[in-house]
mmCIF file with all atom_site columns, C-alpha atoms in Angstrom:
data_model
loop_
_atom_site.group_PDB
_atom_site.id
_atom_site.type_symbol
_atom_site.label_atom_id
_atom_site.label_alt_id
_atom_site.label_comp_id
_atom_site.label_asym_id
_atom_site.label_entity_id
_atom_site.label_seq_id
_atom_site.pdbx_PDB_ins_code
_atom_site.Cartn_x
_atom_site.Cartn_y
_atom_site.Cartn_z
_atom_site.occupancy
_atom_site.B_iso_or_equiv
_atom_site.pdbx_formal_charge
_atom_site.auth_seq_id
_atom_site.auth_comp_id
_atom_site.auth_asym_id
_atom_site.auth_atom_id
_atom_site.pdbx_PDB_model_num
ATOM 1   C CA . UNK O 1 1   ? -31.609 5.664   -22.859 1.00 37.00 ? 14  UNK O CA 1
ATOM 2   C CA . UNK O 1 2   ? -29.040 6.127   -20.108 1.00 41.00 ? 15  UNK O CA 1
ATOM 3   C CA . UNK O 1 3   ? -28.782 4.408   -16.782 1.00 41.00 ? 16  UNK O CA 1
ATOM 4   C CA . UNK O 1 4   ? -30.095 6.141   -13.972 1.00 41.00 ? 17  UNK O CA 1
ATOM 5   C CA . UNK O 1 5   ? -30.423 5.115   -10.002 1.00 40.00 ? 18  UNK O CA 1
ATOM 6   C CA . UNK O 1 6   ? -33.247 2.693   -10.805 1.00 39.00 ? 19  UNK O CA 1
ATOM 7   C CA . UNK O 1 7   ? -31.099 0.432   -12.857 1.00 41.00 ? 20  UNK O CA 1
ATOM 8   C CA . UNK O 1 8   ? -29.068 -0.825  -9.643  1.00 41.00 ? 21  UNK O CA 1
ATOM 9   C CA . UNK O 1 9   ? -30.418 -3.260  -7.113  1.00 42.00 ? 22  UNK O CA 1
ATOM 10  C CA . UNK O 1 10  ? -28.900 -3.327  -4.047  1.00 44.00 ? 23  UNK O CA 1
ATOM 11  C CA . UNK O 1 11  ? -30.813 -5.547  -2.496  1.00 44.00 ? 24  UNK O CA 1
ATOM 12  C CA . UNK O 1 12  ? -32.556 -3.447  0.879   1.00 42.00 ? 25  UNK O CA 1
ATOM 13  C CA . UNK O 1 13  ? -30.243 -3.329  4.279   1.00 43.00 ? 26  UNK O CA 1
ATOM 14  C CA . UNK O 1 14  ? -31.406 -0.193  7.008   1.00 40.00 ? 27  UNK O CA 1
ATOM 15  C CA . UNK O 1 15  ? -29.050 2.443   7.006   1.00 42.00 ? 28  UNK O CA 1
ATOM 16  C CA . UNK O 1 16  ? -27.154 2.569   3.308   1.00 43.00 ? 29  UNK O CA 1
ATOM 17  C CA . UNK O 1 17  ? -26.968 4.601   0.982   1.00 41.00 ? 30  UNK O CA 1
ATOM 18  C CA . UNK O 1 18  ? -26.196 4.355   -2.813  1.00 42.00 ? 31  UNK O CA 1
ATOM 19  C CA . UNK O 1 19  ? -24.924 7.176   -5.608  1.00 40.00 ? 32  UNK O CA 1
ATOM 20  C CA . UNK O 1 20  ? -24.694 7.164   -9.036  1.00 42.00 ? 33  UNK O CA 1
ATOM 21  C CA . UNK O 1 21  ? -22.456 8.532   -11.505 1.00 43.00 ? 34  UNK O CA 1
ATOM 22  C CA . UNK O 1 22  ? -22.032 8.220   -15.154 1.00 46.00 ? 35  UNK O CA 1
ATOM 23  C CA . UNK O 1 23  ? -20.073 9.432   -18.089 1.00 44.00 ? 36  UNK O CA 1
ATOM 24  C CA . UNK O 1 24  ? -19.745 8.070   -21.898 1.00 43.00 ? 37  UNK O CA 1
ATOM 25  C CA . UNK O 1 25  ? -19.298 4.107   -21.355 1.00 45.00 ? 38  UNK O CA 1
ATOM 26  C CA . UNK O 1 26  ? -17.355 4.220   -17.546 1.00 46.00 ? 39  UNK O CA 1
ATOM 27  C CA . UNK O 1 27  ? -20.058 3.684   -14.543 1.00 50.00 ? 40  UNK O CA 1
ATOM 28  C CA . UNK O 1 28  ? -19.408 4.330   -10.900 1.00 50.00 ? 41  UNK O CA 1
ATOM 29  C CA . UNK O 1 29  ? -21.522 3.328   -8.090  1.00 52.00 ? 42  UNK O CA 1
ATOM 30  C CA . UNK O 1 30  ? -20.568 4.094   -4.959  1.00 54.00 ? 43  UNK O CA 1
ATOM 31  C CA . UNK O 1 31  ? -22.397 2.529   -1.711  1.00 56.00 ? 44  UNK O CA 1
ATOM 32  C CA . UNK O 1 32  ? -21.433 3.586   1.723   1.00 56.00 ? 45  UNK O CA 1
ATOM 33  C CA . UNK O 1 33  ? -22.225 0.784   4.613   1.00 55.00 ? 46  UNK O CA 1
ATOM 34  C CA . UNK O 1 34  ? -19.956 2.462   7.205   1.00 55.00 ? 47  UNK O CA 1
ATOM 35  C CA . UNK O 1 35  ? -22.783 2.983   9.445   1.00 52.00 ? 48  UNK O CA 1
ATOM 36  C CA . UNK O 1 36  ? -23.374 -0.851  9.510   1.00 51.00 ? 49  UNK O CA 1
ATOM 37  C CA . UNK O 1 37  ? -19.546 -2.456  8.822   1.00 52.00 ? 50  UNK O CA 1
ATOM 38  C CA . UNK O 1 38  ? -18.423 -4.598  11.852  1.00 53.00 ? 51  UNK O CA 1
ATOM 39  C CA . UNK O 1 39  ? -14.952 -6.883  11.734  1.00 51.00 ? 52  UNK O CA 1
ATOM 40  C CA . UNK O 1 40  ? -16.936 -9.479  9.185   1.00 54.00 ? 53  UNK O CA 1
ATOM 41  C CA . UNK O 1 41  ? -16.867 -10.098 5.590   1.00 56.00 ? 54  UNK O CA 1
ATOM 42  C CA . UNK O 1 42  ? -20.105 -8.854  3.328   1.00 58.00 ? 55  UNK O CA 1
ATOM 43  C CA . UNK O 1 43  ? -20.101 -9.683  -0.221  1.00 59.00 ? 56  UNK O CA 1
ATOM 44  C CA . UNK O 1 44  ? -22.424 -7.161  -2.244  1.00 59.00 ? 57  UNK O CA 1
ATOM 45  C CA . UNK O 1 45  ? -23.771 -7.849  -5.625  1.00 60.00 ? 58  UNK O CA 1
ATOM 46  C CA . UNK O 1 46  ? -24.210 -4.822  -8.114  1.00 58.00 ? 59  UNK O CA 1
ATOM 47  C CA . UNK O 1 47  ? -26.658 -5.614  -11.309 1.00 61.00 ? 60  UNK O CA 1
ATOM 48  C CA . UNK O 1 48  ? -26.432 -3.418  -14.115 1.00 61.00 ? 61  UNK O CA 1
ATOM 49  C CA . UNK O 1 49  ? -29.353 -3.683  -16.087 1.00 64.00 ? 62  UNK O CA 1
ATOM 50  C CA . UNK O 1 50  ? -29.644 -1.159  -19.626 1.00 65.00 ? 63  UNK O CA 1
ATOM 51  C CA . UNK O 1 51  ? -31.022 -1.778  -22.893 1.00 65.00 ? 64  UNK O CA 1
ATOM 52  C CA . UNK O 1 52  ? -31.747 -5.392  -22.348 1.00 65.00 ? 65  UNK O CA 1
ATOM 53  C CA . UNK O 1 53  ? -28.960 -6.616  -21.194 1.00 66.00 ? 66  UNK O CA 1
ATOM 54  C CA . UNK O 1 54  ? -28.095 -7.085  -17.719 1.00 64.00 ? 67  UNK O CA 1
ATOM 55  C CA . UNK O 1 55  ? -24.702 -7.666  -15.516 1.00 64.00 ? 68  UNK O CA 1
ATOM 56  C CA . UNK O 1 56  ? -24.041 -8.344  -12.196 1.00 61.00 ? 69  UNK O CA 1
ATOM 57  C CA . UNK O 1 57  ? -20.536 -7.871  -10.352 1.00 61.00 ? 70  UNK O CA 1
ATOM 58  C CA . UNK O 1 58  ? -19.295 -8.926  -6.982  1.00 59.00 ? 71  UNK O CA 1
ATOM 59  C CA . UNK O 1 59  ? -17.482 -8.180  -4.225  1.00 58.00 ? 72  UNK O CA 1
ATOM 60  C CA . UNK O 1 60  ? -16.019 -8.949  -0.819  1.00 58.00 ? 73  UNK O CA 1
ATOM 61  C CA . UNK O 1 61  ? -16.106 -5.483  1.977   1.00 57.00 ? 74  UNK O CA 1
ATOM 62  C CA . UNK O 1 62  ? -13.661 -5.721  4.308   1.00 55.00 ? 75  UNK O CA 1
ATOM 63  C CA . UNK O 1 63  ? -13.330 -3.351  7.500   1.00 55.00 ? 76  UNK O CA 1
ATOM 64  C CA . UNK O 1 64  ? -9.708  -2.951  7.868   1.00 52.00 ? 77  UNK O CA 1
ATOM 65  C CA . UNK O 1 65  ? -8.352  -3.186  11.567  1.00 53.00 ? 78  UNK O CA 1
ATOM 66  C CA . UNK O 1 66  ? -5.416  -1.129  11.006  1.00 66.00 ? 79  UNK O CA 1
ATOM 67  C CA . UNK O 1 67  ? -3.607  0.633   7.489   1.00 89.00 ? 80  UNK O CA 1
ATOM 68  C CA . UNK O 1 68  ? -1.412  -1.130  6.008   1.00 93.00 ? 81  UNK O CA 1
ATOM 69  C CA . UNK O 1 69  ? 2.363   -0.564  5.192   1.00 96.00 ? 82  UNK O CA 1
ATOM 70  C CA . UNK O 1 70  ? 5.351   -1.540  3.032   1.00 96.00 ? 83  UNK O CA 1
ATOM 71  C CA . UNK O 1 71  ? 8.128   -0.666  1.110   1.00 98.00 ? 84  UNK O CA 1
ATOM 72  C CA . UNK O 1 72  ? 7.652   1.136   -1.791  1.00 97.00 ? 85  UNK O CA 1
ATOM 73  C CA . UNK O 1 73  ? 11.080  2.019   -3.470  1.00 98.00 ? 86  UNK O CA 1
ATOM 74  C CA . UNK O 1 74  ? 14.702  1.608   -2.465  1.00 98.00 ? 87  UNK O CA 1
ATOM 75  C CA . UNK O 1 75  ? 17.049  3.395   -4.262  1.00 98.00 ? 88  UNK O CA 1
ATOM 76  C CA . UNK O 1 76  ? 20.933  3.674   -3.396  1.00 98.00 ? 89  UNK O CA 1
ATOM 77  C CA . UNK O 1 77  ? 23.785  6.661   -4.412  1.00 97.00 ? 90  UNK O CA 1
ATOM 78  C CA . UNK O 1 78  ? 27.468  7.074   -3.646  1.00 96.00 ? 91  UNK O CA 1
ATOM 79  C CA . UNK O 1 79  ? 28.767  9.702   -2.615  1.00 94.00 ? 92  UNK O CA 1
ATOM 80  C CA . UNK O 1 80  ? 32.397  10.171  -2.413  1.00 93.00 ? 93  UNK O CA 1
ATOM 81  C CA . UNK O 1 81  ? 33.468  7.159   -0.250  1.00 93.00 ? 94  UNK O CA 1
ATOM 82  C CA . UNK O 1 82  ? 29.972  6.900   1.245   1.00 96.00 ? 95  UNK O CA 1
ATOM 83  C CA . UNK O 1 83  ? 26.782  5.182   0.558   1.00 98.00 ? 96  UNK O CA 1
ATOM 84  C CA . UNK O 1 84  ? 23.698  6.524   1.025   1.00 98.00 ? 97  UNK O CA 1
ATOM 85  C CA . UNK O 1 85  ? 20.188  4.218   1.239   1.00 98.00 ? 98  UNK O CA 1
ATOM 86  C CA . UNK O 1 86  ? 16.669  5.478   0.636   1.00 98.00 ? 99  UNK O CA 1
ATOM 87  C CA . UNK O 1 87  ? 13.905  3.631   1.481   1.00 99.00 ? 100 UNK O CA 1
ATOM 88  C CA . UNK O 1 88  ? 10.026  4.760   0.867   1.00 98.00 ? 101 UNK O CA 1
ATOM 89  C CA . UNK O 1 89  ? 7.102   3.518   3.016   1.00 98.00 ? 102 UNK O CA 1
ATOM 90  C CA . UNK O 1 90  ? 3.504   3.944   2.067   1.00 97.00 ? 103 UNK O CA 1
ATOM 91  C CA . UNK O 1 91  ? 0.022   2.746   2.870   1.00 94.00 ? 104 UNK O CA 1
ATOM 92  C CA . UNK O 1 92  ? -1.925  0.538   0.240   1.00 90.00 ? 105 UNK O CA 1
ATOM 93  C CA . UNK O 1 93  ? -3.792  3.831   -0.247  1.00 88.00 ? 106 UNK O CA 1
ATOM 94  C CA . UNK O 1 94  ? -0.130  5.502   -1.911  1.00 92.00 ? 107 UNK O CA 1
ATOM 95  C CA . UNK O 1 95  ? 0.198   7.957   0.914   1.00 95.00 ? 108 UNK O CA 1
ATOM 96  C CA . UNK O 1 96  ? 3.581   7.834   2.260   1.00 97.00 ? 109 UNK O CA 1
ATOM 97  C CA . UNK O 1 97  ? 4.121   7.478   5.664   1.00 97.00 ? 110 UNK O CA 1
ATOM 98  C CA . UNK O 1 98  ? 6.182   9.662   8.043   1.00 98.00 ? 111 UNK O CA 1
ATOM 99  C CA . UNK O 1 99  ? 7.331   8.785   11.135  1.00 98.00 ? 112 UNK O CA 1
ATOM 100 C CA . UNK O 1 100 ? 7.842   5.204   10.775  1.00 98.00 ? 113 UNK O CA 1
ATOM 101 C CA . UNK O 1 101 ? 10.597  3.260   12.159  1.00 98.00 ? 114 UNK O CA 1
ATOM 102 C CA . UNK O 1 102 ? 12.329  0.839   10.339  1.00 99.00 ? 115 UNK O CA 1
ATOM 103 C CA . UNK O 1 103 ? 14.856  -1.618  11.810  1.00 99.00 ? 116 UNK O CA 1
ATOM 104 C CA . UNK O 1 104 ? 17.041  -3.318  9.108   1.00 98.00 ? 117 UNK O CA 1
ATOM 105 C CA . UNK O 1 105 ? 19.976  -5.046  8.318   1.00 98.00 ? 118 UNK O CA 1
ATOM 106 C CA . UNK O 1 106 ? 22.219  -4.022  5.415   1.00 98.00 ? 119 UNK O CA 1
ATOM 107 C CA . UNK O 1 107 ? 24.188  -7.066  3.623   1.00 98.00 ? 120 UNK O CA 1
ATOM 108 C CA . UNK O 1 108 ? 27.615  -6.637  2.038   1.00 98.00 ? 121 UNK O CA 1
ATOM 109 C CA . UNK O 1 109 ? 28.185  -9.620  -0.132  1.00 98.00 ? 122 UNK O CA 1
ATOM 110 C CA . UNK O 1 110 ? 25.314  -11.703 0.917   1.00 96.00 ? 123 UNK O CA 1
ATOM 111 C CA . UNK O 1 111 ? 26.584  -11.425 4.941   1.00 97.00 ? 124 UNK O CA 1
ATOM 112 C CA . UNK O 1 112 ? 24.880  -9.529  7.278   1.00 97.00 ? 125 UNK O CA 1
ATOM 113 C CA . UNK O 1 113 ? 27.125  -6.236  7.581   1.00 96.00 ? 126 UNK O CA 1
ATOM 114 C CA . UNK O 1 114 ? 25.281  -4.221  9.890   1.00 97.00 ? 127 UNK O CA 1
ATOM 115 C CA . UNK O 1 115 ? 21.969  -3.365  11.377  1.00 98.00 ? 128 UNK O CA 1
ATOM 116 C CA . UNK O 1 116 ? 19.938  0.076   11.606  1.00 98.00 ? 129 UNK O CA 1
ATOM 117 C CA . UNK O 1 117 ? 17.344  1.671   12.890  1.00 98.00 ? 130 UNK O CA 1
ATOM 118 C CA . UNK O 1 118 ? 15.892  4.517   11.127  1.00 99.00 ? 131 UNK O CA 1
ATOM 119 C CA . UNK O 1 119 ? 12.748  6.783   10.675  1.00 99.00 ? 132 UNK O CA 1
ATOM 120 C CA . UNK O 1 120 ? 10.815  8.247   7.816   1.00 99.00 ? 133 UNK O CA 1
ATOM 121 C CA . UNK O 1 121 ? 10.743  11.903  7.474   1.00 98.00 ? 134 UNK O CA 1
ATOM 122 C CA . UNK O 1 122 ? 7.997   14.205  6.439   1.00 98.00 ? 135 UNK O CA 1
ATOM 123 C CA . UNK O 1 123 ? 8.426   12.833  2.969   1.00 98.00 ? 136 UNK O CA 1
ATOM 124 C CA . UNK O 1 124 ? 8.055   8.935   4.188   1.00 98.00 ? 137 UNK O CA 1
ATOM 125 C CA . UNK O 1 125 ? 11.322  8.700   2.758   1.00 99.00 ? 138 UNK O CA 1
ATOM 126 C CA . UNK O 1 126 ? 14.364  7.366   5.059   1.00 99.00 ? 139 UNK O CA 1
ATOM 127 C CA . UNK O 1 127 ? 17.928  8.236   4.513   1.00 98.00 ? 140 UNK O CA 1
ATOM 128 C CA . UNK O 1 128 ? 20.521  5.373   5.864   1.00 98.00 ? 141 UNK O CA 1
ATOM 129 C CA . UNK O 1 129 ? 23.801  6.885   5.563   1.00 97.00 ? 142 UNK O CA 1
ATOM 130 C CA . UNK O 1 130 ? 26.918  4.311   5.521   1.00 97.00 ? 143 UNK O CA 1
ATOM 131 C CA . UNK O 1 131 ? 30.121  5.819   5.903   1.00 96.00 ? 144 UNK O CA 1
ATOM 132 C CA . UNK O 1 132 ? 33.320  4.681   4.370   1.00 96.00 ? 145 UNK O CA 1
ATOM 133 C CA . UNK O 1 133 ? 31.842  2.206   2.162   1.00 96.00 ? 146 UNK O CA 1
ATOM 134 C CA . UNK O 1 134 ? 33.702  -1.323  1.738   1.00 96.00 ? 147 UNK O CA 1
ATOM 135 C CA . UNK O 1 135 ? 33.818  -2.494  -2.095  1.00 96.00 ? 148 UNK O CA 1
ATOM 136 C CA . UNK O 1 136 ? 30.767  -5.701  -2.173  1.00 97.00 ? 149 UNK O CA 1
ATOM 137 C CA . UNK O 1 137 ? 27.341  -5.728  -3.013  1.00 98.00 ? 150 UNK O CA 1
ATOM 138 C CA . UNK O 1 138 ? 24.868  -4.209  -0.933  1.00 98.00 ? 151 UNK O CA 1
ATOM 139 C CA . UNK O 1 139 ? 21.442  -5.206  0.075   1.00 98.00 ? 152 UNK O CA 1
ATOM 140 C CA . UNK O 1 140 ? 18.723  -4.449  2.547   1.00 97.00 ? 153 UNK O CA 1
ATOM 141 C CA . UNK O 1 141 ? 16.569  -6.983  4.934   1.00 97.00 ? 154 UNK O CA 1
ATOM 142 C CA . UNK O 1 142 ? 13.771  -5.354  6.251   1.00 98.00 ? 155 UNK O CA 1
ATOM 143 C CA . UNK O 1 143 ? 13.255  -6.813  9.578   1.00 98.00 ? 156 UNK O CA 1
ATOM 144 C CA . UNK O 1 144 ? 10.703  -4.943  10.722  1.00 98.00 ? 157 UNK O CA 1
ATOM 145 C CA . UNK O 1 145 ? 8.641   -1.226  10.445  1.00 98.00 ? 158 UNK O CA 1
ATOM 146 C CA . UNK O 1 146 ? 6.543   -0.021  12.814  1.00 97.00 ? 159 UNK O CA 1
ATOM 147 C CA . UNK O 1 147 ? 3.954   3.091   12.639  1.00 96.00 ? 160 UNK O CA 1
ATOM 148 C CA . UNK O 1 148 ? 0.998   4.276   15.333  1.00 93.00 ? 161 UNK O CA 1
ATOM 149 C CA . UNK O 1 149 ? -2.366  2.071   14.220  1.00 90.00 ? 162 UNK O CA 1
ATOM 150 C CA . UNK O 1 150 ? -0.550  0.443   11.142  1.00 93.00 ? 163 UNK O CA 1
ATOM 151 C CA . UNK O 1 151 ? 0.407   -3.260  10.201  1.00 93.00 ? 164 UNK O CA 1
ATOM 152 C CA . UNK O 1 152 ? 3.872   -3.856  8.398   1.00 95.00 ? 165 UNK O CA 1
ATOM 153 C CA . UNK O 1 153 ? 3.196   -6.776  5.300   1.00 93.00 ? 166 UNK O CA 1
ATOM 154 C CA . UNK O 1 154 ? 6.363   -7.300  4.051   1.00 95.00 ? 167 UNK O CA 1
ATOM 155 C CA . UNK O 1 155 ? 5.182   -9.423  1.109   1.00 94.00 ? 168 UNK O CA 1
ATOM 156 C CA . UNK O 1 156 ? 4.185   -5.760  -0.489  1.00 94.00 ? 169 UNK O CA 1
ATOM 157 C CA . UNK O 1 157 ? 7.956   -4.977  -0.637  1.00 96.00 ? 170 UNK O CA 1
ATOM 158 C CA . UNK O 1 158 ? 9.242   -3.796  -3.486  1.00 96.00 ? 171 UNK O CA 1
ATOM 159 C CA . UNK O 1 159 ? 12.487  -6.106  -4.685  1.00 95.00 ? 172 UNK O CA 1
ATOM 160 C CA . UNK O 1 160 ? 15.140  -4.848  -3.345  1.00 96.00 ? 173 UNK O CA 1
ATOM 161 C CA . UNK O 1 161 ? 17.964  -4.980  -6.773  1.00 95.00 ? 174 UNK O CA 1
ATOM 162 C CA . UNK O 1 162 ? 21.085  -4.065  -4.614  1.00 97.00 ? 175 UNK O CA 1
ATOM 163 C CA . UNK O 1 163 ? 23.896  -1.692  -5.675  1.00 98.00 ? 176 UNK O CA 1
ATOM 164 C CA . UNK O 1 164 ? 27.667  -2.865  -6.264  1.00 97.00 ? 177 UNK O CA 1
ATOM 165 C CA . UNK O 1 165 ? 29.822  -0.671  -4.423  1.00 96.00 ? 178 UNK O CA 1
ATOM 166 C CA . UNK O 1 166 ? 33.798  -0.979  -6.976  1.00 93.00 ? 179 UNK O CA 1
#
């Protein structure tokens, strides 16, 4: 016999509402509490009950206040005497983000070199373009990104592995 609704307690709050989905040995169950989620903690407890044998799973909800950003990628390329910087900002969800300003400073050697201030494009991508490139090894500090409604959590950087301009 399969699982069906039935199978999944809840528990009983006014206002939610609970789906079911199935397929071969993968279950989702999906339980909206929008309607009721205020700045607090909830911990719900799913019980899976088939066959005889029963499991239960749980959970803490939060409501996030804002989205959340970070670094994703940074990548560097030189071009002709020039070095060029890419860095990638996304939400937890794995959106990018465009628009978003990043102030940084670029190290040379372990020394601060220089600092910037650039924005994302369409792509969430930004392009820091250094001209004339000195020979050293490059880095990037991210001092600080800021986007409408979003909070910047710079332990979600990705490691930033340098380049080594010869």
């Amino acid at each position: 016999t399969g699982l069906n609704s039935s199978n999944f307690d809840f528990g009983s709050y006014n206002g939610y509402r609970s789906s079911f989905n199935s397929s071969s040995d993968s279950y989702t169950i999906g339980l909206d509490i929008s309607s009721f989620v205020v700045d607090t903690d909830y911990l719900v407890t799913a019980t899976v009950t088939s066959g005889g044998l029963q499991d239960s799973d749980m959970l803490v909800i939060r409501k996030a206040s804002s989205k959340t950003i970070y670094i994703s990628d940074i990548s560097y390329e030189k071009v002709f005497k020039n070095l060029r910087v890419y860095l990638t900002v996304k939400e937890l969800t794995g959106s990018t983000v465009a628009g978003a300003a990043i102030n940084l400073t670029l190290k040379r050697d372990g020394s601060s070199y220089k600092n910037y201030s650039i924005t994302t494009n369409a792509n969430g991508v930004a392009d820091l373009r250094v001209g004339n490139a000195k020979r050293g090894y490059y880095t990037i500090a991210v001092n600080s990104i800021s986007s409408a409604g979003a909070t910047y959590d710079p332990t979600l950087n990705t490691t930033d592995t340098g380049y080594d301009v010869p």
